[in-house]
Amino acid sequence: MTATPEAAVAPGSARPGEPLVELHGVQKWYGDLHVLQDIELTVGRGEVVVVIGPSGSGKSTLCRTINRLETVDQGDIKVDGKPLPQEGKALAAHRADVGMVFQSFNLFAHKTILENVTLGPIKVRRTPKAQAEARAQELLDRVGVGQQAAKYPAQLSGGQQQRVAIARALAMEPKVMLFDEPTSALDPEMIKEVLDVMVDLAERGMTMIVVTHEMGFARTAANRVVFMADGRIVEESDPETFFTQPESDRARDFLGKILKH
Amino acid sequence: MLDNLDEFFKGFGYTLFLFLVCAVASMALGILLVAMRVGPIAVLRSLATVYVSVVRNTPLVLIFIFFHFAAPIIGINFKWVQVHVGSFDFTSAFATAFVALSLYTACFVCEGLRSGVNAVPMGQAEAARAIGLPFGGVMTQVVLPQAIRASVPPVASALIAMLKNTSVAAIFFLAEATAAMRGLTNDYSSQRIGIFLCFAIGYIVLVEIVSMISLSLERRWRVA
């Protein structure tokens, strides 16, 4: 495990490197299927953790448990030292602090791009409308879709929609960002524009947990790679070690399959 | 027929007014029921499900009979309703029809809205929860606006059915269009066919208006 590089620490983040997201003894079953087994994972402030593994290995489920879009059957999950609330207002408040980017973008289809980004700040954070709009425009400019603010999601390309989704999550000023296969639904030429935004975010010191198949992103932006298979964390190490000297047979086998091409 | 246009219009006046108040009430109750049915509280969910099953599976005439003959025995009656507007009298016959029709139609409105809610992809609600909106915000900001668009056709169907169901009130002493027609066909039995046709056209015109409103809402609210 690598220490968090100095450069990745956000300005103003109070306790760099301290645990921000902690999972202890997490278990989850879908019927007889044990989808998460004895998960132990700690993500420090400002750290970028990439979760990879074959499909069905539980990596998306793991990502979704952190803002309780999936419940767990056993174990504790803490964000910023506080256990996840079960439900109600406390859970909503927790989710406001955890940004989430989905594989299928999930932009609100009936709202404009700008409204997509301002909805959370206005309705959840009670930010005045004008201020929320100014901030949203700033974020949209930053991810390169400022020109599209008045359009509806269906009028944008997949890559543009996903960048809006990132801006929507950032507008809540989250403590941590979860990415659930953010580029898996995109055409190859659009993957880069989304990854560029994510690399920029990592460089600005955002704490990120990224489920992805993009090995290039893992190599350039990750502090740590977590390899999952069959619901377990099989291996975790820094990207260089993971890609050049994987410890487990399972990881070697997986890398052999995907890096051959 | 032409000599009795005032009765024709008065009959359809009751029909139209009954339709309008029932539309508002059944929409309001339908929205409440669908919120209970898709909501997170198990007790409310079962309550709404049972209500919809029981009332939707009961013939409308039975519901009218209940409020006319059974409900007064257990102390529910509408004799206190005495509103007079111009030549229209809104009394217990009207109030009974209003209650029976609204309670009945609300089930169909609820199910129409529920089909709309189901048409909104899961991811929309997930994204709304992920930015920290509580259940109410998820529904009012994200799910319902899209669900209502998707449920315009089924809800319009429910309201059109209700518009024609107002004719059931004719059996229960309300002088709406069908009652007016029966009165006229009794008085002028040689002109029955003409009278039937006129009243049929009256209903068709009203239903067409509702369909046209539905169609224009569908167009205006089309998700981009």
Tab-separated table of C-alpha atoms in Angstrom:
chain	number	residue	atom	x	y	z
A	1	MET	CA	0.000	0.000	0.000
A	2	THR	CA	1.372	3.407	-0.911
A	3	ALA	CA	1.168	6.511	1.185
A	4	THR	CA	-0.817	9.351	-0.337
A	5	PRO	CA	1.525	11.524	-2.399
A	6	GLU	CA	1.748	15.097	-1.155
A	7	ALA	CA	0.660	16.452	-4.511
A	8	ALA	CA	-2.691	14.656	-4.302
A	9	VAL	CA	-3.768	16.361	-1.089
A	10	ALA	CA	-6.520	18.886	-1.599
A	11	PRO	CA	-5.829	22.391	-0.394
A	12	GLY	CA	-7.806	22.905	2.765
A	13	SER	CA	-8.457	19.222	3.411
A	14	ALA	CA	-7.907	19.112	7.125
A	15	ARG	CA	-6.372	15.714	7.784
A	16	PRO	CA	-4.685	14.437	4.650
A	17	GLY	CA	-4.110	10.713	4.456
A	18	GLU	CA	-6.452	9.901	7.329
A	19	PRO	CA	-9.086	7.237	6.692
A	20	LEU	CA	-12.148	8.703	4.975
A	21	VAL	CA	-13.976	5.583	3.877
A	22	GLU	CA	-13.709	2.405	5.956
A	23	LEU	CA	-15.308	-0.973	5.323
A	24	HIS	CA	-14.931	-3.695	7.945
A	25	GLY	CA	-16.136	-7.275	7.671
A	26	VAL	CA	-18.728	-6.417	5.036
A	27	GLN	CA	-20.865	-9.340	3.876
A	28	LYS	CA	-23.681	-9.380	1.380
A	29	TRP	CA	-25.729	-12.178	-0.098
A	30	TYR	CA	-28.134	-12.212	-3.033
A	31	GLY	CA	-30.056	-15.320	-2.013
A	32	ASP	CA	-27.418	-18.049	-1.987
A	33	LEU	CA	-24.890	-15.944	-3.875
A	34	HIS	CA	-22.269	-14.460	-1.562
A	35	VAL	CA	-21.561	-11.247	-3.509
A	36	LEU	CA	-19.400	-9.493	-0.923
A	37	GLN	CA	-17.197	-11.625	1.347
A	38	ASP	CA	-15.216	-10.296	4.313
A	39	ILE	CA	-14.506	-6.949	2.671
A	40	GLU	CA	-11.850	-4.918	4.486
A	41	LEU	CA	-11.001	-1.657	2.761
A	42	THR	CA	-9.797	1.719	3.944
A	43	VAL	CA	-9.510	4.709	1.665
A	44	GLY	CA	-7.579	7.710	2.872
A	45	ARG	CA	-8.337	11.372	2.285
A	46	GLY	CA	-7.178	12.451	-1.155
A	47	GLU	CA	-6.522	8.878	-2.210
A	48	VAL	CA	-7.565	7.490	-5.589
A	49	VAL	CA	-8.456	3.809	-5.396
A	50	VAL	CA	-9.245	1.863	-8.540
A	51	VAL	CA	-11.279	-1.316	-8.161
A	52	ILE	CA	-10.874	-3.798	-10.980
A	53	GLY	CA	-11.854	-7.381	-11.555
A	54	PRO	CA	-13.885	-9.656	-13.817
A	55	SER	CA	-17.607	-9.035	-14.220
A	56	GLY	CA	-19.666	-10.435	-11.404
A	57	SER	CA	-16.810	-10.032	-8.957
A	58	GLY	CA	-18.843	-7.649	-6.781
A	59	LYS	CA	-16.951	-4.442	-7.548
A	60	SER	CA	-20.015	-2.415	-8.556
A	61	THR	CA	-21.931	-3.732	-5.554
A	62	LEU	CA	-19.040	-2.706	-3.317
A	63	CYS	CA	-19.072	0.792	-4.789
A	64	ARG	CA	-22.850	1.112	-4.317
A	65	THR	CA	-22.772	0.032	-0.674
A	66	ILE	CA	-20.756	3.137	0.213
A	67	ASN	CA	-23.750	5.428	-0.295
A	68	ARG	CA	-26.176	2.669	0.617
A	69	LEU	CA	-27.765	2.268	-2.780
A	70	GLU	CA	-27.115	-1.358	-1.810
A	71	THR	CA	-27.557	-2.478	1.773
A	72	VAL	CA	-25.139	-4.918	3.392
A	73	ASP	CA	-26.058	-7.928	5.518
A	74	GLN	CA	-23.134	-7.710	7.938
A	75	GLY	CA	-20.220	-5.457	8.713
A	76	ASP	CA	-19.636	-1.731	9.188
A	77	ILE	CA	-19.135	1.035	6.690
A	78	LYS	CA	-17.927	4.402	7.909
A	79	VAL	CA	-17.460	7.618	5.991
A	80	ASP	CA	-15.480	10.352	7.727
A	81	GLY	CA	-15.603	8.368	10.957
A	82	LYS	CA	-19.400	8.103	11.015
A	83	PRO	CA	-21.271	4.839	10.425
A	84	LEU	CA	-23.727	4.906	7.497
A	85	PRO	CA	-27.206	5.959	8.631
A	86	GLN	CA	-29.917	3.349	8.042
A	87	GLU	CA	-32.484	5.558	6.364
A	88	GLY	CA	-34.365	8.845	6.401
A	89	LYS	CA	-32.909	12.336	6.595
A	90	ALA	CA	-29.551	11.231	8.008
A	91	LEU	CA	-29.055	8.891	5.059
A	92	ALA	CA	-30.018	11.632	2.586
A	93	ALA	CA	-27.508	13.966	4.263
A	94	HIS	CA	-24.836	11.272	4.000
A	95	ARG	CA	-25.550	10.757	0.307
A	96	ALA	CA	-25.243	14.494	-0.289
A	97	ASP	CA	-21.625	14.212	0.895
A	98	VAL	CA	-20.813	11.259	-1.356
A	99	GLY	CA	-20.745	11.954	-5.086
A	100	MET	CA	-21.795	9.147	-7.391
A	101	VAL	CA	-21.258	8.732	-11.118
A	102	PHE	CA	-23.154	5.891	-12.795
A	103	GLN	CA	-22.371	3.739	-15.800
A	104	SER	CA	-25.568	4.891	-17.515
A	105	PHE	CA	-25.142	8.607	-16.593
A	106	ASN	CA	-28.710	8.851	-15.183
A	107	LEU	CA	-29.073	12.549	-15.933
A	108	PHE	CA	-32.583	13.758	-15.092
A	109	ALA	CA	-34.266	13.463	-18.488
A	110	HIS	CA	-36.839	16.214	-17.932
A	111	LYS	CA	-34.386	18.844	-16.743
A	112	THR	CA	-31.864	20.922	-18.658
A	113	ILE	CA	-28.146	20.373	-18.181
A	114	LEU	CA	-27.942	23.406	-15.899
A	115	GLU	CA	-30.984	22.267	-13.878
A	116	ASN	CA	-29.415	18.824	-13.521
A	117	VAL	CA	-26.419	20.391	-11.830
A	118	THR	CA	-28.316	22.929	-9.698
A	119	LEU	CA	-31.065	20.598	-8.401
A	120	GLY	CA	-28.982	19.185	-5.537
A	121	PRO	CA	-27.474	22.465	-4.376
A	122	ILE	CA	-30.850	24.246	-4.455
A	123	LYS	CA	-33.068	21.524	-2.971
A	124	VAL	CA	-30.616	19.788	-0.633
A	125	ARG	CA	-28.015	22.439	0.270
A	126	ARG	CA	-30.521	25.329	0.098
A	127	THR	CA	-28.068	27.384	-1.946
A	128	PRO	CA	-29.677	30.515	-3.446
A	129	LYS	CA	-30.624	29.878	-7.084
A	130	ALA	CA	-28.373	32.523	-8.646
A	131	GLN	CA	-25.355	31.322	-6.695
A	132	ALA	CA	-26.077	27.663	-7.539
A	133	GLU	CA	-26.397	28.541	-11.224
A	134	ALA	CA	-23.137	30.464	-11.268
A	135	ARG	CA	-21.333	27.580	-9.597
A	136	ALA	CA	-22.984	25.050	-11.948
A	137	GLN	CA	-21.906	27.043	-14.996
A	138	GLU	CA	-18.369	27.148	-13.615
A	139	LEU	CA	-18.342	23.357	-13.162
A	140	LEU	CA	-19.855	22.764	-16.603
A	141	ASP	CA	-17.164	24.976	-18.133
A	142	ARG	CA	-14.525	23.045	-16.233
A	143	VAL	CA	-15.695	19.701	-17.637
A	144	GLY	CA	-16.021	21.274	-21.083
A	145	VAL	CA	-19.789	21.300	-21.600
A	146	GLY	CA	-20.542	24.903	-20.615
A	147	GLN	CA	-22.013	25.601	-24.051
A	148	GLN	CA	-24.682	22.918	-23.577
A	149	ALA	CA	-26.186	24.314	-20.350
A	150	ALA	CA	-29.617	25.036	-21.837
A	151	LYS	CA	-29.998	21.709	-23.643
A	152	TYR	CA	-31.666	18.530	-22.444
A	153	PRO	CA	-29.639	15.362	-21.687
A	154	ALA	CA	-30.951	13.489	-24.745
A	155	GLN	CA	-29.419	16.166	-26.995
A	156	LEU	CA	-25.882	15.431	-25.733
A	157	SER	CA	-23.434	12.670	-26.629
A	158	GLY	CA	-22.684	9.973	-24.072
A	159	GLY	CA	-19.327	11.485	-23.209
A	160	GLN	CA	-20.873	14.911	-22.694
A	161	GLN	CA	-23.640	13.433	-20.541
A	162	GLN	CA	-21.139	11.640	-18.346
A	163	ARG	CA	-19.139	14.840	-17.875
A	164	VAL	CA	-22.356	16.597	-16.849
A	165	ALA	CA	-22.973	13.758	-14.381
A	166	ILE	CA	-19.539	14.407	-12.891
A	167	ALA	CA	-20.316	18.134	-12.626
A	168	ARG	CA	-23.655	17.288	-10.993
A	169	ALA	CA	-21.884	15.239	-8.342
A	170	LEU	CA	-19.187	17.891	-7.816
A	171	ALA	CA	-21.798	20.607	-7.310
A	172	MET	CA	-22.604	19.013	-3.944
A	173	GLU	CA	-18.986	19.536	-2.808
A	174	PRO	CA	-18.667	15.837	-1.907
A	175	LYS	CA	-16.050	14.439	0.450
A	176	VAL	CA	-15.554	11.431	-1.787
A	177	MET	CA	-16.553	10.527	-5.341
A	178	LEU	CA	-17.685	7.058	-6.370
A	179	PHE	CA	-17.407	6.097	-10.022
A	180	ASP	CA	-19.302	2.952	-11.028
A	181	GLU	CA	-17.844	1.962	-14.413
A	182	PRO	CA	-18.108	5.526	-15.731
A	183	THR	CA	-16.795	4.760	-19.213
A	184	SER	CA	-18.284	1.317	-19.849
A	185	ALA	CA	-21.265	2.672	-21.785
A	186	LEU	CA	-19.195	5.013	-23.976
A	187	ASP	CA	-17.808	4.867	-27.495
A	188	PRO	CA	-13.993	4.662	-27.541
A	189	GLU	CA	-13.464	8.250	-28.670
A	190	MET	CA	-15.608	9.540	-25.811
A	191	ILE	CA	-13.833	7.548	-23.134
A	192	LYS	CA	-10.824	9.850	-23.229
A	193	GLU	CA	-12.781	13.050	-22.623
A	194	VAL	CA	-14.350	11.522	-19.504
A	195	LEU	CA	-11.062	10.075	-18.239
A	196	ASP	CA	-9.353	13.449	-18.729
A	197	VAL	CA	-11.911	15.033	-16.408
A	198	MET	CA	-11.359	12.255	-13.867
A	199	VAL	CA	-7.565	12.587	-14.010
A	200	ASP	CA	-7.924	16.340	-13.487
A	201	LEU	CA	-10.155	15.656	-10.492
A	202	ALA	CA	-7.614	13.226	-9.038
A	203	GLU	CA	-4.866	15.802	-9.480
A	204	ARG	CA	-6.931	18.339	-7.581
A	205	GLY	CA	-6.912	15.982	-4.609
A	206	MET	CA	-10.413	14.529	-4.715
A	207	THR	CA	-10.823	11.253	-2.846
A	208	MET	CA	-12.043	8.803	-5.474
A	209	ILE	CA	-13.157	5.198	-5.601
A	210	VAL	CA	-13.291	4.146	-9.224
A	211	VAL	CA	-14.668	0.877	-10.545
A	212	THR	CA	-13.343	0.621	-14.076
A	213	HIS	CA	-11.862	-1.500	-16.807
A	214	GLU	CA	-9.609	1.369	-17.912
A	215	MET	CA	-6.146	0.105	-17.064
A	216	GLY	CA	-4.588	3.285	-18.432
A	217	PHE	CA	-6.486	5.356	-15.879
A	218	ALA	CA	-5.479	2.960	-13.114
A	219	ARG	CA	-1.836	3.371	-14.105
A	220	THR	CA	-1.794	7.158	-14.389
A	221	ALA	CA	-4.172	8.302	-11.663
A	222	ALA	CA	-4.536	5.587	-9.031
A	223	ASN	CA	-2.662	5.517	-5.746
A	224	ARG	CA	-3.821	1.978	-5.200
A	225	VAL	CA	-5.403	-0.825	-7.180
A	226	VAL	CA	-7.853	-3.199	-5.527
A	227	PHE	CA	-8.422	-6.434	-7.414
A	228	MET	CA	-11.681	-8.268	-6.740
A	229	ALA	CA	-12.836	-11.721	-7.778
A	230	ASP	CA	-15.843	-13.763	-6.652
A	231	GLY	CA	-16.901	-11.209	-4.058
A	232	ARG	CA	-13.516	-11.006	-2.351
A	233	ILE	CA	-10.681	-8.517	-2.392
A	234	VAL	CA	-7.959	-10.790	-3.713
A	235	GLU	CA	-5.128	-8.334	-3.933
A	236	GLU	CA	-4.330	-4.669	-3.362
A	237	SER	CA	-1.175	-2.821	-4.182
A	238	ASP	CA	0.182	0.237	-5.958
A	239	PRO	CA	-0.557	0.216	-9.706
A	240	GLU	CA	3.018	-0.370	-10.818
A	241	THR	CA	3.410	-3.475	-8.644
A	242	PHE	CA	-0.039	-4.729	-9.560
A	243	PHE	CA	0.467	-4.488	-13.291
A	244	THR	CA	4.047	-5.741	-13.381
A	245	GLN	CA	4.189	-8.260	-10.515
A	246	PRO	CA	0.709	-9.378	-9.519
A	247	GLU	CA	0.849	-11.713	-6.511
A	248	SER	CA	-2.174	-13.912	-7.045
A	249	ASP	CA	-2.833	-16.376	-9.855
A	250	ARG	CA	-6.312	-14.922	-10.190
A	251	ALA	CA	-4.919	-11.447	-10.931
A	252	ARG	CA	-2.245	-12.797	-13.268
A	253	ASP	CA	-4.909	-14.704	-15.170
A	254	PHE	CA	-7.138	-11.590	-15.388
A	255	LEU	CA	-4.326	-9.301	-16.496
A	256	GLY	CA	-3.183	-11.878	-19.037
A	257	LYS	CA	-6.614	-11.768	-20.620
A	258	ILE	CA	-7.073	-8.017	-20.765
A	259	LEU	CA	-3.549	-6.780	-21.445
A	260	LYS	CA	-2.884	-9.113	-24.354
A	261	HIS	CA	-4.588	-6.828	-26.868
B	1	MET	CA	-85.876	17.627	-29.643
B	2	LEU	CA	-85.162	21.195	-30.667
B	3	ASP	CA	-88.049	22.351	-28.457
B	4	ASN	CA	-86.357	20.811	-25.482
B	5	LEU	CA	-82.805	22.072	-25.902
B	6	ASP	CA	-82.853	23.561	-22.425
B	7	GLU	CA	-83.343	20.091	-20.913
B	8	PHE	CA	-80.580	18.746	-23.122
B	9	PHE	CA	-78.168	21.409	-21.965
B	10	LYS	CA	-79.234	21.219	-18.360
B	11	GLY	CA	-78.679	17.450	-18.365
B	12	PHE	CA	-75.227	17.828	-19.852
B	13	GLY	CA	-74.573	20.676	-17.438
B	14	TYR	CA	-74.936	18.263	-14.539
B	15	THR	CA	-72.864	15.673	-16.393
B	16	LEU	CA	-70.091	18.137	-17.117
B	17	PHE	CA	-70.049	19.554	-13.616
B	18	LEU	CA	-70.060	16.099	-12.049
B	19	PHE	CA	-67.211	15.134	-14.367
B	20	LEU	CA	-65.127	18.184	-13.453
B	21	VAL	CA	-65.395	17.865	-9.678
B	22	CYS	CA	-64.843	14.095	-9.859
B	23	ALA	CA	-61.810	14.587	-12.111
B	24	VAL	CA	-60.213	16.919	-9.579
B	25	ALA	CA	-61.077	14.701	-6.594
B	26	SER	CA	-60.054	11.420	-8.239
B	27	MET	CA	-56.774	12.918	-9.448
B	28	ALA	CA	-55.988	14.189	-5.946
B	29	LEU	CA	-56.905	10.876	-4.316
B	30	GLY	CA	-55.155	8.935	-7.092
B	31	ILE	CA	-51.905	10.860	-6.513
B	32	LEU	CA	-52.177	10.199	-2.778
B	33	LEU	CA	-52.816	6.488	-3.402
B	34	VAL	CA	-49.905	6.117	-5.826
B	35	ALA	CA	-47.564	7.900	-3.400
B	36	MET	CA	-48.642	5.377	-0.748
B	37	ARG	CA	-48.272	2.438	-3.147
B	38	VAL	CA	-44.738	3.241	-4.269
B	39	GLY	CA	-43.649	4.791	-0.974
B	40	PRO	CA	-41.254	3.304	1.564
B	41	ILE	CA	-43.814	2.814	4.384
B	42	ALA	CA	-45.068	-0.784	4.327
B	43	VAL	CA	-48.342	-0.117	6.185
B	44	LEU	CA	-49.413	2.647	3.777
B	45	ARG	CA	-48.347	0.512	0.845
B	46	SER	CA	-50.588	-2.392	1.882
B	47	LEU	CA	-53.419	-0.015	2.759
B	48	ALA	CA	-53.376	1.547	-0.720
B	49	THR	CA	-53.036	-1.857	-2.390
B	50	VAL	CA	-56.031	-3.231	-0.499
B	51	TYR	CA	-58.082	-0.107	-1.279
B	52	VAL	CA	-57.326	-0.344	-4.989
B	53	SER	CA	-58.048	-4.094	-5.112
B	54	VAL	CA	-61.346	-3.816	-3.254
B	55	VAL	CA	-62.763	-0.716	-4.933
B	56	ARG	CA	-61.498	-1.472	-8.437
B	57	ASN	CA	-62.937	-4.970	-8.317
B	58	THR	CA	-66.378	-3.749	-7.241
B	59	PRO	CA	-68.901	-2.782	-9.946
B	60	LEU	CA	-69.591	0.945	-9.943
B	61	VAL	CA	-73.332	0.381	-9.486
B	62	LEU	CA	-72.642	-1.501	-6.246
B	63	ILE	CA	-70.636	1.457	-4.955
B	64	PHE	CA	-73.523	3.786	-5.805
B	65	ILE	CA	-75.945	1.403	-4.066
B	66	PHE	CA	-73.693	1.352	-1.031
B	67	PHE	CA	-73.655	5.124	-0.663
B	68	HIS	CA	-77.376	5.402	-1.413
B	69	PHE	CA	-78.825	2.674	0.721
B	70	ALA	CA	-76.201	1.178	3.030
B	71	ALA	CA	-74.133	4.189	4.053
B	72	PRO	CA	-77.093	6.182	5.492
B	73	ILE	CA	-77.844	3.224	7.807
B	74	ILE	CA	-74.372	3.530	9.328
B	75	GLY	CA	-74.713	7.275	9.586
B	76	ILE	CA	-73.071	8.451	6.354
B	77	ASN	CA	-75.452	10.585	4.344
B	78	PHE	CA	-75.315	13.694	2.228
B	79	LYS	CA	-78.697	15.224	3.079
B	80	TRP	CA	-76.867	18.294	4.381
B	81	VAL	CA	-75.678	19.132	0.860
B	82	GLN	CA	-77.981	21.868	-0.417
B	83	VAL	CA	-76.269	24.110	-2.938
B	84	HIS	CA	-78.257	25.949	-5.557
B	85	VAL	CA	-76.548	27.704	-8.440
B	86	GLY	CA	-78.921	29.316	-10.933
B	87	SER	CA	-81.300	26.589	-12.061
B	88	PHE	CA	-78.920	23.823	-10.900
B	89	ASP	CA	-79.548	22.071	-7.610
B	90	PHE	CA	-76.657	20.223	-6.008
B	91	THR	CA	-78.179	18.014	-3.361
B	92	SER	CA	-77.586	14.596	-1.855
B	93	ALA	CA	-78.048	12.831	-5.222
B	94	PHE	CA	-75.204	14.881	-6.675
B	95	ALA	CA	-72.995	14.491	-3.602
B	96	THR	CA	-73.524	10.726	-3.526
B	97	ALA	CA	-72.632	10.449	-7.206
B	98	PHE	CA	-69.575	12.626	-6.602
B	99	VAL	CA	-68.288	10.495	-3.726
B	100	ALA	CA	-69.001	7.139	-5.396
B	101	LEU	CA	-67.480	8.129	-8.749
B	102	SER	CA	-64.423	9.806	-7.245
B	103	LEU	CA	-63.575	6.914	-4.921
B	104	TYR	CA	-64.027	4.479	-7.814
B	105	THR	CA	-62.107	6.466	-10.441
B	106	ALA	CA	-59.212	7.229	-8.064
B	107	CYS	CA	-58.196	3.543	-8.295
B	108	PHE	CA	-57.825	3.761	-12.046
B	109	VAL	CA	-56.001	7.081	-11.816
B	110	CYS	CA	-53.678	5.515	-9.227
B	111	GLU	CA	-52.943	2.537	-11.467
B	112	GLY	CA	-52.414	4.802	-14.481
B	113	LEU	CA	-49.950	6.916	-12.516
B	114	ARG	CA	-48.258	3.777	-11.217
B	115	SER	CA	-47.678	2.596	-14.777
B	116	GLY	CA	-46.066	5.993	-15.357
B	117	VAL	CA	-43.868	5.633	-12.274
B	118	ASN	CA	-42.785	2.194	-13.479
B	119	ALA	CA	-41.913	3.702	-16.859
B	120	VAL	CA	-39.299	5.971	-15.230
B	121	PRO	CA	-35.972	4.102	-15.256
B	122	MET	CA	-34.624	2.983	-11.849
B	123	GLY	CA	-31.468	5.011	-12.464
B	124	GLN	CA	-33.395	8.297	-12.301
B	125	ALA	CA	-34.485	7.656	-8.712
B	126	GLU	CA	-31.029	6.328	-7.812
B	127	ALA	CA	-29.336	9.444	-9.154
B	128	ALA	CA	-31.806	11.598	-7.241
B	129	ARG	CA	-31.102	9.715	-4.024
B	130	ALA	CA	-27.370	9.892	-4.715
B	131	ILE	CA	-27.402	13.708	-4.636
B	132	GLY	CA	-29.055	13.556	-1.226
B	133	LEU	CA	-32.734	14.157	-1.987
B	134	PRO	CA	-35.044	12.573	0.602
B	135	PHE	CA	-37.935	10.339	-0.562
B	136	GLY	CA	-40.303	13.288	-1.021
B	137	GLY	CA	-37.766	15.195	-3.107
B	138	VAL	CA	-36.969	12.162	-5.233
B	139	MET	CA	-40.670	11.813	-6.012
B	140	THR	CA	-41.631	15.462	-6.555
B	141	GLN	CA	-38.457	16.610	-8.328
B	142	VAL	CA	-37.506	13.635	-10.450
B	143	VAL	CA	-39.869	10.659	-10.575
B	144	LEU	CA	-43.363	12.200	-10.633
B	145	PRO	CA	-42.688	14.891	-13.280
B	146	GLN	CA	-41.527	12.138	-15.633
B	147	ALA	CA	-44.164	9.671	-14.449
B	148	ILE	CA	-46.998	12.141	-15.038
B	149	ARG	CA	-45.885	12.626	-18.630
B	150	ALA	CA	-45.812	8.883	-19.164
B	151	SER	CA	-49.191	8.432	-17.521
B	152	VAL	CA	-51.156	11.025	-19.513
B	153	PRO	CA	-52.693	8.397	-21.856
B	154	PRO	CA	-53.775	5.892	-19.151
B	155	VAL	CA	-55.049	8.634	-16.819
B	156	ALA	CA	-56.959	10.231	-19.708
B	157	SER	CA	-58.533	6.825	-20.366
B	158	ALA	CA	-59.594	6.576	-16.735
B	159	LEU	CA	-61.147	10.065	-16.880
B	160	ILE	CA	-62.940	9.338	-20.156
B	161	ALA	CA	-64.376	6.153	-18.645
B	162	MET	CA	-65.465	8.231	-15.652
B	163	LEU	CA	-67.121	10.819	-17.909
B	164	LYS	CA	-69.299	8.098	-19.354
B	165	ASN	CA	-69.779	6.497	-15.927
B	166	THR	CA	-71.517	9.696	-14.791
B	167	SER	CA	-74.529	8.191	-16.584
B	168	VAL	CA	-74.835	5.637	-13.770
B	169	ALA	CA	-75.975	8.536	-11.593
B	170	ALA	CA	-79.147	8.667	-13.718
B	171	ILE	CA	-80.374	5.529	-11.945
B	172	PHE	CA	-79.750	7.225	-8.630
B	173	PHE	CA	-81.977	10.254	-9.046
B	174	LEU	CA	-79.512	12.739	-10.525
B	175	ALA	CA	-80.997	14.680	-13.452
B	176	GLU	CA	-77.870	14.463	-15.602
B	177	ALA	CA	-77.751	13.852	-19.351
B	178	THR	CA	-78.859	10.212	-19.382
B	179	ALA	CA	-81.747	10.975	-17.018
B	180	ALA	CA	-82.743	13.888	-19.259
B	181	MET	CA	-82.635	11.578	-22.254
B	182	ARG	CA	-84.830	9.007	-20.530
B	183	GLY	CA	-87.315	11.748	-19.651
B	184	LEU	CA	-87.448	12.975	-23.243
B	185	THR	CA	-87.739	9.491	-24.774
B	186	ASN	CA	-90.652	8.800	-22.437
B	187	ASP	CA	-92.388	12.041	-23.359
B	188	TYR	CA	-91.709	11.845	-27.098
B	189	SER	CA	-91.544	8.129	-27.785
B	190	SER	CA	-92.006	8.558	-31.546
B	191	GLN	CA	-88.738	10.525	-31.762
B	192	ARG	CA	-86.641	8.111	-29.731
B	193	ILE	CA	-83.966	7.541	-32.341
B	194	GLY	CA	-83.340	11.245	-32.852
B	195	ILE	CA	-83.158	11.844	-29.115
B	196	PHE	CA	-80.746	8.941	-28.639
B	197	LEU	CA	-78.519	10.286	-31.400
B	198	CYS	CA	-78.457	13.817	-29.981
B	199	PHE	CA	-77.416	12.599	-26.544
B	200	ALA	CA	-74.849	10.199	-28.004
B	201	ILE	CA	-73.355	13.106	-29.944
B	202	GLY	CA	-73.309	15.133	-26.721
B	203	TYR	CA	-71.214	12.464	-24.992
B	204	ILE	CA	-68.962	12.050	-28.021
B	205	VAL	CA	-68.242	15.786	-28.125
B	206	LEU	CA	-67.340	15.866	-24.416
B	207	VAL	CA	-65.107	12.785	-24.694
B	208	GLU	CA	-63.414	14.228	-27.781
B	209	ILE	CA	-62.616	17.404	-25.855
B	210	VAL	CA	-60.998	15.366	-23.063
B	211	SER	CA	-58.992	13.312	-25.598
B	212	MET	CA	-57.812	16.451	-27.331
B	213	ILE	CA	-56.640	17.979	-24.056
B	214	SER	CA	-54.825	14.723	-23.283
B	215	LEU	CA	-53.172	14.705	-26.698
B	216	SER	CA	-51.956	18.268	-26.418
B	217	LEU	CA	-50.560	17.600	-22.901
B	218	GLU	CA	-48.789	14.550	-24.284
B	219	ARG	CA	-47.162	16.696	-26.972
B	220	ARG	CA	-46.268	19.571	-24.699
B	221	TRP	CA	-44.745	17.366	-21.986
B	222	ARG	CA	-42.814	15.090	-24.302
B	223	VAL	CA	-39.455	14.397	-22.670
B	224	ALA	CA	-36.755	15.859	-24.898
